[in-house]
Amino acid sequence: MATAPVRQRRKDARPQELLDAALALFVEKGFAATRSEEIASRAGVAKGTLYRYYPSKDELFKAMVRDNLSVHIAESAALAAQYEGAIADLLRQMMRDWWAKVGHGNAGVVCKVMMVEARNFPELARFYVDEVIQPSQALIGSLVERGIRTGEFRPVSVEATVHMLIAPMLHMLLHEHSFGAFDSCSITMGPEELLDAQMALLLHGLLADAPRT
Amino acid sequence: MATAPVRQRRKDARPQELLDAALALFVEKGFAATRSEEIASRAGVAKGTLYRYYPSKDELFKAMVRDNLSVHIAESAALAAQYEGAIADLLRQMMRDWWAKVGHGNAGVVCKVMMVEARNFPELARFYVDEVIQPSQALIGSLVERGIRTGEFRPVSVEATVHMLIAPMLHMLLHEHSFGAFDSCSITMGPEELLDAQMALLLHGLLADAPRT
Amino acid sequence: MATAPVRQRRKDARPQELLDAALALFVEKGFAATRSEEIASRAGVAKGTLYRYYPSKDELFKAMVRDNLSVHIAESAALAAQYEGAIADLLRQMMRDWWAKVGHGNAGVVCKVMMVEARNFPELARFYVDEVIQPSQALIGSLVERGIRTGEFRPVSVEATVHMLIAPMLHMLLHEHSFGAFDSCSITMGPEELLDAQMALLLHGLLADAPRT
Amino acid sequence: MATAPVRQRRKDARPQELLDAALALFVEKGFAATRSEEIASRAGVAKGTLYRYYPSKDELFKAMVRDNLSVHIAESAALAAQYEGAIADLLRQMMRDWWAKVGHGNAGVVCKVMMVEARNFPELARFYVDEVIQPSQALIGSLVERGIRTGEFRPVSVEATVHMLIAPMLHMLLHEHSFGAFDSCSITMGPEELLDAQMALLLHGLLADAPRT
DNA sequence: AATGAATGAGAGTTCATTCAT
DNA sequence: GATGAATGAACTCTCATTCAT
C-alpha cells in the first residue's frame, strides 16, 4: 500500500508553513517591512509559490490572522460553562491557560500585529473585534458577574475588572515583542510568576486595611 | 508696529508642524505605510520642504519620538518627592495626570508608534527604554515601596504592582488607537471613569472576603 | 534537439547586454546624465531588471570598468617577452593592435569614461591606475629601455618616450568620442593611417638635419 | 573724490567669481555632480544670487567655457606671423607658453570639462571646435608647413605632426585632472621638463640611425 | 540687489505581482 | 505545481529654479 508521495504531503503542509513564516516575520518587522520573498524563503519555497496559495500579501495577512483566531475562546467558554467552584480559581486558571496556549505561542503575537495594522485593514479589524475581543471580554465579564452574584466578589465594576484582567497579559505580550530585546530590567520575574502575582494582587487588593462592605 | 516677516514666522513653526503631522499619520497608518509626501502635505508644505528640516524619514521619526519624550516624568518625580499623605491618593492622581497630559494627547500616541516600530529602530528603542520606560517604572516602584514601608500597602510584589498600574493605561491607549474606531462596545465607560474604577479595584481587591494578613 | 530555454539563455546574456548598453550611454552622455532606466531600456529590459544584476548604478559602472579591463595587456606583455627583432617594429605593431582591439572597440571608450569619472570614484580610479595605466606604461617603458640598450634607439628619456607613444592614441580616442561628431576637419586621415604616420614621425624625428650622437 | 562703493566693486566682480568657482568645481566633480548651490557658496554668495547673473546652470556652463576661450590663440598667431628664425624654436616656445598660460592655469581645465560635456552641449561643442580646436591646429599646421617649405623639417605629414605636438599636452592636462591624485608614479618629471623632453624627442626622432632622405 | 525658504519634476531604488519555462 | 526572471508602480530623496521678503 503506497503512502502519499512526499510531494503531496509537503504540498498539504504549505499553507500552514507559509502562515507560520509570515507570522514570525510580521511580529519581528511589521507587515510593511516584511518582503513577500522573505516569507516564501522562510517557508522553504520560492517567491512565486506563495502566490499559488494566497493571491496577495494582504490576503496572506488576513489568512494568518484568521488562522490564529480559532483560538481557544470556544474551548474556554465550554470550560467555564460547566465549571463549578470558586470563580477566582477559574479565572486564574484561564489566565494561565491563555498565556501557555496563546500569549506564549504563535497565536498571541497575532494580537500585536493585528493591533499595529488594524487601521490599515479595517475589515479585518472589525472581524477581529467581533470574533476575538468581544467574545473574550463577554466571557470574562460573565464570569465576573457570576462571581458577584454568588457573593464571591465584591459588587465591583464589571467592565473595569475585565480590563484589569486582560491588560496585564497584553502588556506583557506587547512588551516582549517590542522592547523585550532592549529591556532586560523592567520585567525580571518570568511571565507565569508575574501573572500569578498580578492575579493575587487583583484579588486581594493593594491596601492593608481596605474596608470590606 | 513691525511684525516678523511671514516667511520667518512660518520657518520657525515648520519643524513642529511637521512633527505633528508625522505623529498623526504614524499613529493612523504606521511608519512604513505613511508616505513622506503625505506628511509634508498635511503640514501644508511640499515634499521637498520636509527635507530642509529633517534629512530623512527615519530622522524625522526619531525627532518625533524625542520631541514627545520630554514628557512629564521629571515633573511627576518632583511631585512625588515632596508629597506627604496617602500613597494611594498620589498614585491615583498621577494616573489621572498622565492620562490627561500624555495618554490623551499627542505624547501618548508616541508610545503606540514606538512600540510598533521598536524592532526597526533598535537605537531608538534602547533610548526609549532608558529614558521613558525605566524611569517611569522606577518612580512608580519607589512609591509602592514607600507605601509598603509605611504600612499603607500590604507587602505585595512591587514589580507586579507596577505592571498592574501601568498596563491598564497603556491598554486603553493602544486600544483607542487601533481597534477604537471599530469597537464601540468593549469600552463604554470613558477613560477617566474607567481609570478610577480600575484604581479602586486594584486598591481594594476583587474578593469579598479576602483574608488580611 | 533540445535547446536551453529562452529565459535561461537571455538571463545568461543579460549582464553583458547591460554592460554594453551602459558603456554606450556613458560615453555618449556621461555617467551622471545617463538615467538607469535608459540603460535598461537600451538593453531591452525594464528598469527593475537592471537591479537584479547590479545592486546600484555605481556598481554597474564599476563592473563595466572591470569587465573591459581584462584588456590585452597581459597578452601584449607575453608577445613582447618572446619577441626578437627591431623594437620599433614591435612598438608599431602593438600600437596597431591596441587600436584595433581596444581603442576602436568597446574597451577603449572605458578610458574616456574612467578619465571623466575618476574623481567621483576614487577607489575605482586607484584600481585603474594600478591595473591598467601603470602596467601599460611599464611594458612600453621596458621596450624602450631594451631598444636603447641594444643601440636601436638613441639614449632618450624613457618617460617622455612612453608618453609620446601613448598620448596620440588616447588623444584620438577622446577626440572621437567628444568632438568627433562636430569636427569633420581636424582629423582627416583615418585612425590607422594617422597612427602609422605618427609612429614614423616619432621614430625618425621632425628635423631634416638632426645631429646624430 | 569718492571711490566706488565696496558693494559696487563686489557686484562687478561677481560674474567672474562665479565663473571661477564653477570652473574649479566642474573640473573636480564634473558638470552634473556639481550642485549650483556649491558654486554660489564657493563664490561667496547665496544660491539665488547666482540666478541674477546667469539664467540657468547650463548657461553658466556655457559662459564659463566662452570666458576661458579668449585664450591666447590670437596672441600666438600674431607672434608666429612676425617671427623669423627656426620654426622648431618657435614651436617649443609656443608649447611652453601654452602650458604656462593655459595648460597650467584655469583656462586649460576647460578643455577637460568641454571634452567631457561635449555630447551634452552640442552647440557649445561646435563653437569650441570652431573657435579653439581648428584655429589652434591651423596655426600649428601652418608653422609645420613653413618649416617644411624652408627645408627645416623633413616632408612629413602635417596632420600627424600637429597631433604629435598637441596630444602630449592634452594628455598631461587630462591625466593631472583625472588620475593625477591617485597616480604618483607614471609622471615623475614635472610638466615643463617633460614637455621639453617630448619636444626634443619629436624633433630628433627615436632611432639611432634613421636614414635621412 | 541679495537671500534662502519653498517648490516639484525627476532620479535611483524597492518589491508585490505576473507568467514563461 | 514550482520556479525565479521580469515587470513597473510607487516610494524616498535630490536639486535646479522661483519668488516673497
PDB file of N, CA, C and O in Angstrom, chain B residues 67 71 114 141 167 204:
ATOM      1  N   ASP B  67      10.985  64.455  20.582  1.00  0.00           N
ATOM      2  CA  ASP B  67      10.223  65.667  20.859  1.00  0.00           C
ATOM      3  C   ASP B  67       9.104  65.410  21.857  1.00  0.00           C
ATOM      4  O   ASP B  67       8.751  66.279  22.646  1.00  0.00           O
ATOM      5  N   VAL B  71       8.330  64.266  28.191  1.00  0.00           N
ATOM      6  CA  VAL B  71       7.094  64.040  28.930  1.00  0.00           C
ATOM      7  C   VAL B  71       7.306  64.481  30.375  1.00  0.00           C
ATOM      8  O   VAL B  71       8.367  64.933  30.736  1.00  0.00           O
ATOM      9  N   MET B 114       6.049  53.931  18.929  1.00  0.00           N
ATOM     10  CA  MET B 114       7.355  53.439  19.374  1.00  0.00           C
ATOM     11  C   MET B 114       7.297  51.929  19.588  1.00  0.00           C
ATOM     12  O   MET B 114       8.225  51.206  19.216  1.00  0.00           O
ATOM     13  N   GLY B 141       7.603  52.314  41.153  1.00  0.00           N
ATOM     14  CA  GLY B 141       8.086  51.285  42.076  1.00  0.00           C
ATOM     15  C   GLY B 141       8.482  51.882  43.418  1.00  0.00           C
ATOM     16  O   GLY B 141       8.187  51.327  44.485  1.00  0.00           O
ATOM     17  N   ALA B 167      -0.225  48.861  33.075  1.00  0.00           N
ATOM     18  CA  ALA B 167      -0.864  48.123  31.993  1.00  0.00           C
ATOM     19  C   ALA B 167      -2.226  48.672  31.572  1.00  0.00           C
ATOM     20  O   ALA B 167      -2.475  48.842  30.374  1.00  0.00           O
ATOM     21  N   HIS B 204      -8.582  47.934  46.466  1.00  0.00           N
ATOM     22  CA  HIS B 204      -9.393  47.163  47.422  1.00  0.00           C
ATOM     23  C   HIS B 204      -9.491  45.692  47.129  1.00  0.00           C
ATOM     24  O   HIS B 204      -9.956  44.915  47.948  1.00  0.00           O
TER      25      HIS B 204
END
